[in-house]
Structures are given as structure tokens and as C-alpha cells.
């Protein structure tokens, strides 16, 4: 049975016409059995363009931010000053699309979807950025909280989806970041409804993943961190808090994307929310692994 699942995925990779892109969600569950290298191959060939939550169990997922080289030092400093929201796991050489410390990675092709910003506004969405790549670009990879989803589910923590094609809700808080150059603003957080009985387990488990934002920054009453209305997220889609659940908030690497938008650079590029780069890095690695 496992062989047949792998065969199906491989045929989709080699013969994309065998499964049109719009039907890729039909084999999402099968992708949970696929390793990081094969997942990147599927993305690189255009066979998979969907969200990456719950995929590549045990491997770190990363947000990607690309800026012109003259802003690279300031953006690097912004990440260093805000490690909970912007845990750096990789920095490219100027002009290079490769991040060898993270695996056989080409940042132009290996995320399912990219947002292209002009003067702080998302103007285009693309499934690769080969035609936009420039010799003066510098790329940064930031650990993503999507890394922890597979680990939580494996430990019996129920993660309730807010529906097919829906994105995790994210909110701008009143927690100020430490600015650097043109980059600054408030911390952005993601929210997941968690059963009250699982909160302690979730705190302990996610603390083991420091490069995926670690443990939650807040549990419970949203207004304490400046979130006024859970039904109106700043990004993503609202999800209802059911009886017996509490809202649990994690720092989000969307903090970096928000700071990028506020900086209004002539051009910058990120991965789209929920469409992360799958790396070969152990999900439980710490920052000393990279020296960035």
C-alpha cells in the first residue's frame, strides 16, 4: 500500500498531466508520507501548489523573504532583534538563489507560492520567481510555526481546520518589535483553537521547536495582546472557538512580511502565507546550528 502511494506521487511529479494542478488537494493526505526532498521536487515541477501545514513531519518549514542587497543588513538586524517572531535559519549570498545549509534548495522555485511586493503592496502572486530573480537580491529563511503541526497531531493534539483552502488566522498585536533601518512595527501572531485540556501539553511540546517560534506567547483573552476581534483576522480566515477550547497565540514570521510591507521597498518577495519552503533541517534544531 505504501508503495502504491509513493508511486502515485512520483507519477504526478514526472507526468503532471496525469493529475491536473487543481486536483492536487485530493492527494494531500498521501503527501504526509513523502520526505522533504520529494516534496520540494513536486513543488519545483509545479505538481503541487498547495499549503504545507502538516507536511514533512520532523523537518523545519521556513518562510522566505527576499530584499535588494542594500537593505540586507538592516533586515538581518531586524530578525536578530526579534528572534521569537523572526527566527533566522538561513541567509543567502547576494545574488545566489541557493541555501545549501537547508538542503537542495532553490528559493526561486521550491515554495508553492510567492507574493511579489512593489512599494509595500502585493501586486502579483507566482508559483516561481525565476523571471524576477536579480543579481542584487539577498534571501532570508525564517522558521515557520507550520513545522509544529505534524508533531502536535502525532502527540494526539487535535488541530481543528477552518476548512479546505482556508488559511490560519493571523493578527497584528500591540506588542512592539525592535526596529532596524526601515523595518519595524508590531508583532504578528497566529492563532489556533486548542482544547483546554491540551494547553499544557502544547506548551511543553512546542517549546522543543525554538526555530518554529517555540512555545505560545499568549493563551486566552485576546485583548491582552491587542487583538480585538477573533472573527476579523488581519490575515487568513477566521475560525470559531468551540466549547472547551481556548485561543492560543504564537509569534509569526508574518511579522517580517508586515515590516517589509511597511518599509515600502521598490521590490521585495516573500512566500505566500501557509505556502512554506520545506527544508532538510531537523525541526528541533536550535539557532546555534546555523550561526546566522
Tab-separated table of N, CA and C in Angstrom, residues 3 10-11 25-26 30 36-37 50 70 85 97 115 128 168 170 196 216 234 236 239 244 251 257 260-261 278 288:
chain	number	residue	atom	x	y	z
A	3	UNK	N	3.864	1.472	-1.114
A	3	UNK	CA	4.488	1.564	-2.429
A	3	UNK	C	3.558	2.226	-3.429
A	10	UNK	N	4.974	10.003	-7.316
A	10	UNK	CA	6.059	10.121	-8.276
A	10	UNK	C	5.525	10.355	-9.689
A	11	UNK	N	4.449	9.650	-10.059
A	11	UNK	CA	3.885	9.830	-11.387
A	11	UNK	C	3.342	11.243	-11.554
A	25	UNK	N	-5.177	18.791	-4.187
A	25	UNK	CA	-5.672	18.627	-2.823
A	25	UNK	C	-6.173	17.213	-2.575
A	26	UNK	N	-6.523	16.499	-3.653
A	26	UNK	CA	-7.057	15.154	-3.489
A	26	UNK	C	-6.014	14.185	-2.957
A	30	UNK	N	-1.765	11.818	1.137
A	30	UNK	CA	-0.661	10.960	0.725
A	30	UNK	C	0.683	11.664	0.869
A	36	UNK	N	11.105	15.240	2.617
A	36	UNK	CA	11.272	16.652	2.265
A	36	UNK	C	11.802	16.832	0.849
A	37	UNK	N	12.764	16.024	0.455
A	37	UNK	CA	13.355	16.165	-0.868
A	37	UNK	C	12.325	15.921	-1.965
A	50	UNK	N	-0.117	23.675	-3.181
A	50	UNK	CA	-0.981	23.889	-2.035
A	50	UNK	C	-0.243	24.288	-0.771
A	70	UNK	N	21.034	46.142	-0.709
A	70	UNK	CA	21.327	47.325	0.112
A	70	UNK	C	20.470	47.396	1.372
A	85	UNK	N	9.737	36.089	16.813
A	85	UNK	CA	8.895	36.205	15.620
A	85	UNK	C	9.648	35.891	14.335
A	97	UNK	N	20.499	32.062	-5.449
A	97	UNK	CA	19.189	31.551	-5.048
A	97	UNK	C	19.268	30.278	-4.219
A	115	UNK	N	4.518	35.828	-2.960
A	115	UNK	CA	3.929	37.162	-3.077
A	115	UNK	C	5.009	38.137	-3.529
A	128	UNK	N	6.629	30.490	-9.195
A	128	UNK	CA	8.090	30.547	-9.165
A	128	UNK	C	8.498	31.975	-9.510
A	168	UNK	N	-4.627	29.871	8.121
A	168	UNK	CA	-4.586	30.082	9.563
A	168	UNK	C	-4.780	31.568	9.866
A	170	UNK	N	-4.298	35.165	11.404
A	170	UNK	CA	-3.163	35.888	11.974
A	170	UNK	C	-3.598	37.307	12.297
A	196	UNK	N	-8.789	23.035	25.987
A	196	UNK	CA	-8.228	23.499	27.258
A	196	UNK	C	-7.385	22.410	27.922
A	216	UNK	N	3.858	29.103	22.853
A	216	UNK	CA	2.973	30.249	22.595
A	216	UNK	C	3.406	31.483	23.377
A	234	UNK	N	-6.423	39.894	10.675
A	234	UNK	CA	-5.770	40.793	9.723
A	234	UNK	C	-5.296	40.039	8.485
A	236	UNK	N	-5.479	35.792	6.714
A	236	UNK	CA	-6.043	34.453	6.867
A	236	UNK	C	-7.544	34.478	7.077
A	239	UNK	N	-11.613	31.448	12.482
A	239	UNK	CA	-12.012	30.118	12.925
A	239	UNK	C	-12.713	30.266	14.268
A	244	UNK	N	-15.014	24.377	25.232
A	244	UNK	CA	-13.893	23.570	25.700
A	244	UNK	C	-12.559	23.946	25.093
A	251	UNK	N	3.966	33.649	18.121
A	251	UNK	CA	4.635	34.642	17.281
A	251	UNK	C	4.704	34.098	15.864
A	257	UNK	N	7.069	39.928	7.212
A	257	UNK	CA	6.392	40.364	5.996
A	257	UNK	C	5.671	41.693	6.219
A	260	UNK	N	8.196	44.350	6.209
A	260	UNK	CA	8.623	44.542	4.823
A	260	UNK	C	7.635	45.435	4.070
A	261	UNK	N	6.348	45.165	4.250
A	261	UNK	CA	5.329	45.980	3.582
A	261	UNK	C	5.396	47.431	4.047
A	278	UNK	N	10.019	23.792	2.357
A	278	UNK	CA	10.323	22.598	3.145
A	278	UNK	C	11.833	22.404	3.143
A	288	UNK	N	22.021	27.782	17.154
A	288	UNK	CA	23.458	27.546	17.077
A	288	UNK	C	23.830	26.652	15.903
